[in-house]
CSV table of C-alpha atoms in Angstrom, one decimal:
chain,number,residue,atom,x,y,z
R,47,MET,CA,3.4,-47.7,67.0
R,48,GLN,CA,1.7,-44.5,68.2
R,49,PHE,CA,-0.4,-42.3,66.0
R,50,SER,CA,-3.2,-40.0,67.4
R,51,LEU,CA,-5.9,-38.1,65.6
R,52,GLN,CA,-7.0,-34.5,66.4
R,53,PHE,CA,-10.2,-32.9,65.2
R,54,ARG,CA,-10.8,-29.2,64.5
R,55,HIS,CA,-14.4,-29.4,65.7
R,56,PRO,CA,-15.9,-30.7,69.0
R,57,THR,CA,-16.0,-34.5,68.4
R,58,THR,CA,-17.6,-37.3,70.4
R,59,THR,CA,-15.5,-40.5,70.6
R,60,THR,CA,-17.1,-44.0,71.2
R,61,LEU,CA,-14.7,-46.8,71.9
R,62,THR,CA,-15.8,-50.4,71.4
R,63,VAL,CA,-13.5,-53.1,72.8
R,64,ALA,CA,-14.2,-56.8,72.5
R,65,GLU,CA,-14.6,-58.2,76.0
R,66,ASP,CA,-15.8,-61.7,75.2
R,67,THR,CA,-15.3,-64.3,72.4
R,68,THR,CA,-18.4,-63.2,70.5
R,69,GLY,CA,-17.2,-59.6,70.5
R,70,GLN,CA,-13.7,-60.6,69.5
R,71,GLN,CA,-15.0,-62.7,66.6
R,72,LYS,CA,-17.1,-59.7,65.3
R,73,LEU,CA,-14.1,-57.4,65.3
R,74,PHE,CA,-11.4,-59.8,64.3
R,75,PRO,CA,-8.7,-59.3,63.1
R,76,TYR,CA,-9.0,-55.9,64.8
R,77,THR,CA,-9.1,-55.5,68.5
R,78,SER,CA,-11.2,-52.3,68.8
R,79,MET,CA,-13.5,-50.0,66.9
R,80,ILE,CA,-13.5,-46.2,67.5
R,81,HIS,CA,-16.4,-44.1,66.3
R,82,TYR,CA,-15.8,-40.3,65.8
R,83,GLN,CA,-18.7,-38.0,65.2
R,84,ASN,CA,-19.0,-34.2,64.8
R,85,PRO,CA,-21.3,-32.1,62.6
R,86,LEU,CA,-19.0,-32.4,59.6
R,87,LEU,CA,-17.7,-35.9,60.1
R,88,ASP,CA,-18.7,-39.5,60.8
R,89,MET,CA,-15.7,-41.8,61.0
R,90,ARG,CA,-15.4,-45.5,62.0
R,91,ARG,CA,-11.8,-46.7,62.7
R,92,LEU,CA,-11.1,-50.4,63.1
R,93,HIS,CA,-7.8,-50.7,65.0
R,94,TYR,CA,-5.1,-53.3,65.7
R,95,SER,CA,-1.8,-52.3,67.3
R,96,ARG,CA,1.4,-54.0,68.4
R,97,GLN,CA,4.9,-52.5,69.2
R,98,SER,CA,6.2,-52.8,65.6
R,99,ILE,CA,3.0,-52.9,63.4
R,100,GLN,CA,-0.4,-51.2,63.4
R,101,LEU,CA,-3.5,-51.8,61.2
R,102,ASP,CA,-6.3,-49.2,60.8
R,103,HIS,CA,-9.3,-49.4,58.5
R,104,TYR,CA,-11.1,-46.1,58.1
R,105,SER,CA,-14.6,-45.6,56.8
R,106,THR,CA,-15.8,-42.0,56.7
R,107,ARG,CA,-18.6,-39.7,55.6
R,108,HIS,CA,-17.7,-36.1,55.9
R,109,ASP,CA,-18.0,-32.6,54.6
R,110,LYS,CA,-16.4,-32.0,51.3
R,111,SER,CA,-12.5,-32.0,51.6
R,112,TYR,CA,-12.5,-32.4,55.4
R,113,THR,CA,-9.1,-32.0,57.1
R,114,LEU,CA,-8.0,-33.5,60.4
R,115,ASP,CA,-4.6,-33.5,62.2
R,116,ILE,CA,-2.3,-36.5,62.9
R,117,THR,CA,0.5,-36.7,65.4
R,118,ALA,CA,3.1,-39.4,64.8
R,119,LYS,CA,5.2,-40.3,67.9
R,120,ASN,CA,7.5,-42.6,66.0
R,121,ASN,CA,9.2,-42.7,62.6
R,122,ALA,CA,7.3,-45.3,60.5
R,123,TYR,CA,6.8,-46.7,57.0
R,124,VAL,CA,3.1,-46.6,56.1
R,125,LEU,CA,1.4,-48.6,53.4
R,126,ILE,CA,-1.9,-47.0,52.4
R,127,ALA,CA,-4.6,-48.6,50.2
R,128,LEU,CA,-7.4,-46.2,49.2
R,129,ASP,CA,-10.7,-47.4,47.9
R,130,GLU,CA,-12.6,-44.1,47.2
R,131,HIS,CA,-12.0,-40.5,46.2
R,132,TRP,CA,-8.6,-39.1,47.2
R,133,LEU,CA,-6.4,-38.3,50.2
R,134,THR,CA,-3.7,-35.6,50.7
R,135,TYR,CA,-1.2,-35.8,53.5
R,136,ARG,CA,0.8,-32.7,54.4
R,137,SER,CA,3.7,-32.1,56.8
R,138,LYS,CA,3.1,-29.2,59.3
R,139,GLN,CA,6.9,-28.8,59.6
R,140,LYS,CA,7.3,-28.1,55.8
R,141,LYS,CA,4.0,-26.8,54.3
R,142,GLU,CA,5.1,-27.6,50.7
R,143,ASN,CA,5.8,-31.2,51.7
R,144,GLU,CA,2.6,-33.0,50.6
R,145,LEU,CA,1.4,-36.3,49.0
R,146,THR,CA,-1.8,-36.8,47.1
R,147,PHE,CA,-3.2,-40.1,45.7
R,148,TYR,CA,-6.5,-41.3,44.4
R,149,ALA,CA,-9.2,-44.1,44.4
R,150,ASN,CA,-7.9,-47.7,44.0
R,151,GLU,CA,-4.3,-46.6,44.5
R,152,CYS,CA,-1.7,-47.7,47.0
R,153,LEU,CA,1.6,-46.2,48.1
R,154,LEU,CA,4.3,-46.6,50.7
R,155,ILE,CA,5.1,-43.5,52.7
R,156,TYR,CA,7.9,-42.7,55.2
R,157,ALA,CA,6.8,-40.4,57.9
R,158,GLU,CA,9.1,-39.0,60.6
R,159,ALA,CA,7.8,-38.4,64.1
R,160,GLY,CA,5.9,-35.1,64.0
R,161,SER,CA,2.7,-33.4,63.1
R,162,TYR,CA,0.7,-33.8,59.8
R,163,THR,CA,-2.7,-33.2,58.3
R,164,VAL,CA,-4.8,-35.4,56.1
R,165,GLU,CA,-7.4,-34.0,53.7
R,166,LEU,CA,-10.3,-36.4,53.0
R,167,GLY,CA,-11.5,-35.9,49.4
R,168,GLY,CA,-15.0,-36.2,48.2
R,169,VAL,CA,-17.7,-36.8,50.8
R,170,HIS,CA,-16.8,-40.4,51.8
R,171,ASN,CA,-13.7,-42.5,52.0
R,172,ARG,CA,-12.5,-46.0,52.8
R,173,PHE,CA,-8.9,-46.9,53.2
R,174,LEU,CA,-6.5,-49.3,55.0
R,175,VAL,CA,-3.4,-48.0,56.7
R,176,ILE,CA,-0.6,-50.5,57.6
R,177,SER,CA,2.1,-48.8,59.8
R,178,LEU,CA,5.5,-50.5,60.2
R,179,ALA,CA,8.4,-49.8,62.4
R,180,PRO,CA,11.6,-49.2,60.3
R,181,ALA,CA,13.4,-52.1,62.0
R,182,LEU,CA,10.6,-54.4,60.8
R,183,LEU,CA,10.9,-53.4,57.2
R,184,TYR,CA,14.7,-53.6,56.8
R,185,PRO,CA,14.9,-57.5,56.7
R,186,LEU,CA,12.1,-57.5,54.1
R,187,ARG,CA,13.7,-55.3,51.5
R,188,ASP,CA,16.2,-57.8,50.0
R,189,GLU,CA,15.8,-58.2,46.2
R,190,PHE,CA,13.6,-55.1,46.2
R,191,GLU,CA,16.0,-52.5,44.8
R,192,GLU,CA,13.4,-49.6,44.6
R,193,LEU,CA,12.6,-50.2,48.3
R,194,ILE,CA,16.3,-50.2,49.3
R,195,THR,CA,16.8,-46.9,47.4
R,196,PHE,CA,13.7,-45.4,49.0
R,197,MET,CA,14.6,-46.4,52.5
R,198,ASP,CA,18.2,-45.2,52.2
R,199,GLY,CA,17.1,-41.7,50.9
R,200,THR,CA,14.0,-40.9,53.1
R,201,ASN,CA,15.9,-38.7,55.6
R,202,LYS,CA,15.5,-35.6,53.3
R,203,GLN,CA,11.8,-34.9,53.9
R,204,PRO,CA,9.5,-35.4,56.9
R,205,LEU,CA,7.1,-37.0,54.5
R,206,SER,CA,8.3,-39.1,51.5
R,207,ALA,CA,6.7,-41.7,49.3
R,208,MET,CA,7.4,-44.3,46.6
R,209,ASN,CA,5.3,-44.1,43.5
R,210,SER,CA,1.6,-44.6,43.9
R,211,CYS,CA,0.2,-47.5,41.9
R,212,THR,CA,-3.2,-48.7,40.8
R,213,MET,CA,-4.1,-51.8,42.8
R,214,ASP,CA,-4.4,-55.0,40.7
R,215,PRO,CA,-6.1,-58.3,41.6
R,216,THR,CA,-2.8,-59.8,42.8
R,217,PHE,CA,-2.2,-56.9,45.2
R,218,ARG,CA,-5.7,-56.9,46.5
R,219,TYR,CA,-5.5,-60.7,47.1
R,220,ARG,CA,-2.3,-60.3,49.1
R,221,LEU,CA,-3.9,-57.4,51.0
R,222,GLN,CA,-6.8,-59.6,51.9
R,223,ARG,CA,-4.6,-62.5,52.8
R,224,LEU,CA,-2.9,-60.2,55.3
R,225,ILE,CA,-6.0,-60.0,57.4
R,226,ASP,CA,-7.8,-63.2,56.3
R,227,MET,CA,-7.3,-65.7,59.0
R,228,PRO,CA,-9.6,-68.1,60.9
R,229,PHE,CA,-10.8,-66.7,64.2
R,230,GLY,CA,-9.7,-69.8,66.0
R,231,ARG,CA,-6.1,-68.8,65.4
R,232,TYR,CA,-6.5,-65.2,66.6
R,233,LYS,CA,-3.6,-65.7,69.1
R,234,ASP,CA,-1.3,-66.2,66.1
R,235,PHE,CA,-2.4,-63.1,64.2
R,236,ASN,CA,0.8,-61.1,64.8
R,237,ARG,CA,2.7,-64.0,63.3
R,238,GLN,CA,0.3,-64.1,60.4
R,239,LEU,CA,1.0,-60.4,59.7
R,240,LEU,CA,4.7,-60.9,59.6
R,241,TRP,CA,4.3,-64.0,57.4
R,242,GLN,CA,2.1,-62.2,54.8
R,243,LEU,CA,4.1,-59.0,54.6
R,244,PRO,CA,6.8,-60.3,52.2
R,245,PRO,CA,4.3,-61.4,49.5
R,246,LEU,CA,2.4,-58.2,49.9
R,247,LEU,CA,5.6,-56.2,49.3
R,248,SER,CA,6.4,-58.4,46.4
R,249,ALA,CA,2.9,-57.6,44.9
R,250,TYR,CA,3.7,-53.9,45.4
R,251,LYS,CA,7.0,-54.4,43.6
R,252,GLY,CA,5.1,-56.0,40.7
R,253,LEU,CA,2.8,-52.9,40.5
R,254,LEU,CA,5.9,-50.6,40.3
R,255,LYS,CA,7.3,-52.8,37.5
R,256,GLY,CA,4.1,-52.3,35.5
R,257,LYS,CA,4.0,-48.6,36.1
R,258,ASP,CA,4.4,-47.6,32.4
R,259,ARG,CA,1.3,-49.4,31.3
R,260,GLN,CA,-0.6,-48.2,34.3
R,261,THR,CA,0.4,-44.6,33.5
R,262,ARG,CA,-1.1,-44.8,30.1
R,263,GLU,CA,-4.3,-46.3,31.5
R,264,LYS,CA,-4.5,-43.8,34.2
R,265,GLN,CA,-4.2,-40.9,31.7
R,266,LEU,CA,-7.1,-42.4,29.7
R,267,MET,CA,-9.1,-42.8,32.9
R,268,ASP,CA,-8.4,-39.2,34.0
R,269,ASP,CA,-9.7,-38.1,30.6
R,270,VAL,CA,-12.8,-40.3,31.1
R,271,TYR,CA,-13.4,-38.8,34.6
R,272,ARG,CA,-13.1,-35.2,33.2
R,273,HIS,CA,-15.5,-36.0,30.4
R,274,ILE,CA,-18.1,-37.6,32.7
R,275,ASP,CA,-18.0,-34.5,35.0
R,276,LYS,CA,-18.3,-32.1,32.0
R,277,GLU,CA,-21.3,-34.0,30.7
R,278,LEU,CA,-23.0,-34.3,34.1
R,279,LYS,CA,-22.5,-30.5,34.8
R,280,ALA,CA,-24.1,-29.7,31.4
R,281,PRO,CA,-26.3,-31.6,32.4
R,282,ARG,CA,-26.4,-34.3,29.8
R,283,LYS,CA,-27.0,-38.0,30.2
R,284,VAL,CA,-23.9,-40.2,30.5
R,285,SER,CA,-23.9,-43.8,29.6
R,286,ILE,CA,-21.3,-46.6,28.9
R,287,GLU,CA,-22.3,-46.6,25.2
R,288,LYS,CA,-21.7,-42.9,24.9
R,289,LEU,CA,-18.3,-43.2,26.6
R,290,CYS,CA,-17.3,-45.9,24.2
R,291,GLU,CA,-18.3,-43.7,21.3
R,292,HIS,CA,-16.3,-40.8,22.6
R,293,PHE,CA,-13.1,-42.7,23.6
R,294,PRO,CA,-11.3,-45.3,21.5
R,295,VAL,CA,-12.2,-48.1,23.9
R,296,SER,CA,-14.5,-51.2,23.9
R,297,ARG,CA,-17.2,-51.7,26.5
R,298,ARG,CA,-15.3,-54.7,27.8
R,299,LYS,CA,-12.1,-52.8,28.2
R,300,LEU,CA,-13.8,-49.8,29.8
R,301,GLU,CA,-15.5,-52.1,32.4
R,302,ARG,CA,-12.1,-53.7,33.1
R,303,LEU,CA,-10.5,-50.3,33.6
R,304,PHE,CA,-13.2,-49.1,35.9
R,305,SER,CA,-12.9,-52.3,37.9
R,306,ALA,CA,-9.1,-51.9,38.1
R,307,HIS,CA,-9.0,-48.1,38.8
R,308,GLN,CA,-12.2,-47.6,40.8
R,309,ASN,CA,-13.1,-51.1,42.0
R,310,ARG,CA,-16.6,-50.5,40.7
R,311,SER,CA,-18.5,-50.6,37.4
R,312,PRO,CA,-18.8,-47.5,35.1
R,313,SER,CA,-22.5,-47.2,35.8
R,314,ASN,CA,-21.9,-47.2,39.6
R,315,TYR,CA,-19.2,-44.5,39.2
R,316,ILE,CA,-21.4,-42.3,37.0
R,317,ARG,CA,-24.2,-42.6,39.5
R,318,SER,CA,-21.9,-41.7,42.4
R,319,ARG,CA,-20.4,-38.7,40.6
R,320,LYS,CA,-23.9,-37.5,39.6
R,321,MET,CA,-25.0,-37.5,43.3
R,322,VAL,CA,-21.8,-35.7,44.4
R,323,LEU,CA,-22.3,-33.0,41.8
R,324,MET,CA,-26.0,-32.7,42.6
R,325,GLY,CA,-25.0,-32.4,46.3
R,326,ASP,CA,-22.7,-29.6,45.4
R,327,LEU,CA,-25.6,-27.8,43.7
R,328,LEU,CA,-27.7,-28.3,46.8
R,329,ARG,CA,-25.0,-26.7,49.0
R,330,THR,CA,-24.1,-23.8,46.7
R,331,THR,CA,-27.4,-22.7,45.0
R,332,ASP,CA,-31.0,-22.1,46.0
R,333,ILE,CA,-32.4,-24.5,43.4
R,334,SER,CA,-35.3,-26.5,44.8
R,335,ILE,CA,-35.0,-30.2,45.3
R,336,LEU,CA,-37.8,-30.9,42.7
R,337,GLU,CA,-36.2,-28.6,40.2
R,338,LEU,CA,-32.9,-30.4,40.6
R,339,ALA,CA,-34.5,-33.8,40.3
R,340,LEU,CA,-36.2,-32.9,37.1
R,341,MET,CA,-33.1,-31.3,35.7
R,342,TYR,CA,-31.2,-34.7,36.1
R,343,GLY,CA,-34.0,-36.9,34.7
R,344,TYR,CA,-35.9,-38.0,37.8
R,345,SER,CA,-39.7,-38.1,37.5
R,346,ASP,CA,-40.3,-36.6,40.9
R,347,SER,CA,-38.6,-35.5,44.1
R,348,GLN,CA,-39.4,-38.8,45.9
R,349,SER,CA,-37.5,-40.9,43.4
R,350,PHE,CA,-34.5,-38.5,43.6
R,351,ASN,CA,-34.7,-38.6,47.5
R,352,ARG,CA,-34.5,-42.4,47.5
R,353,ALA,CA,-31.6,-42.5,45.0
R,354,PHE,CA,-29.6,-39.7,46.8
R,355,LYS,CA,-30.1,-41.3,50.3
R,356,LYS,CA,-29.0,-44.7,49.0
R,357,GLU,CA,-25.8,-43.3,47.6
R,358,MET,CA,-24.9,-40.5,50.1
R,359,GLY,CA,-26.5,-42.0,53.3
R,360,ILE,CA,-28.5,-38.8,53.9
R,361,SER,CA,-31.5,-37.1,52.4
R,362,PRO,CA,-31.1,-34.1,50.0
R,363,ALA,CA,-32.8,-31.8,52.5
R,364,ARG,CA,-30.5,-32.8,55.4
R,365,TYR,CA,-27.4,-32.7,53.1
R,366,ARG,CA,-28.3,-29.1,52.2
R,367,LEU,CA,-28.1,-28.1,55.9
R,368,LEU,CA,-24.7,-29.6,56.5
């Protein structure tokens, strides 16, 4: 499998390859780590590649809605599991051919050899990309009618996808099992991947079967996200109790939904969104850091500085200069 990344700004690339047992154990199950840096992006990519399968785990901090280019040298099926914010993939051959999905969602894409872009939503992302040669997937599609239909019809667009689904505990468990293997058996890792792919696809099939219930839950969560942003922009204090009052949902269910859709608690999500919105104000207005801190309920700029740096990985003053 061969995929290459191209950056639109001068970017330094640092490659770390495990040369001894200790290094191999730290990176395992990946065989290398690539660190990309430019003024708008800090990306770490853990990488494992064989002829028919490739694993890449990306962790990024970046300017809002950062876009980079991808060249695919082979046709491939690509399973993507996204932890944070959103991603949009676009074909350069057909500008209107694009796919967008959101935090805690997964989907299976078919990509022809060619040129693409990916837009990284928010200001940080984490996602796992599993790229499979078509010949590898054909024997695994038995008794998966949706996958058979998808594979037989993907020659119409350079970029096609099955339905995106919210990852449930079963899918996450199978995803973890794919890369969870004792280091002592690292020579068998390729066999482990092939062994764990069928149950992972079965878990994805289960997500597709439960799509109707997930659609209703996703609509509720979309309403909750919009309400949180509206209140934070006011600005008004947002709490779990106030959300439960505004929406017909119990605290227990709301916490379960946030765990399922965001892989985090409601409080953690609210705090993260507040920092993103405050970051937007830092970048787009001349408001002072103290003024902004007081507006959002902080007693002084120091406490705001600590909270902002803990969430965003950078101080408010430095973030304003990006």
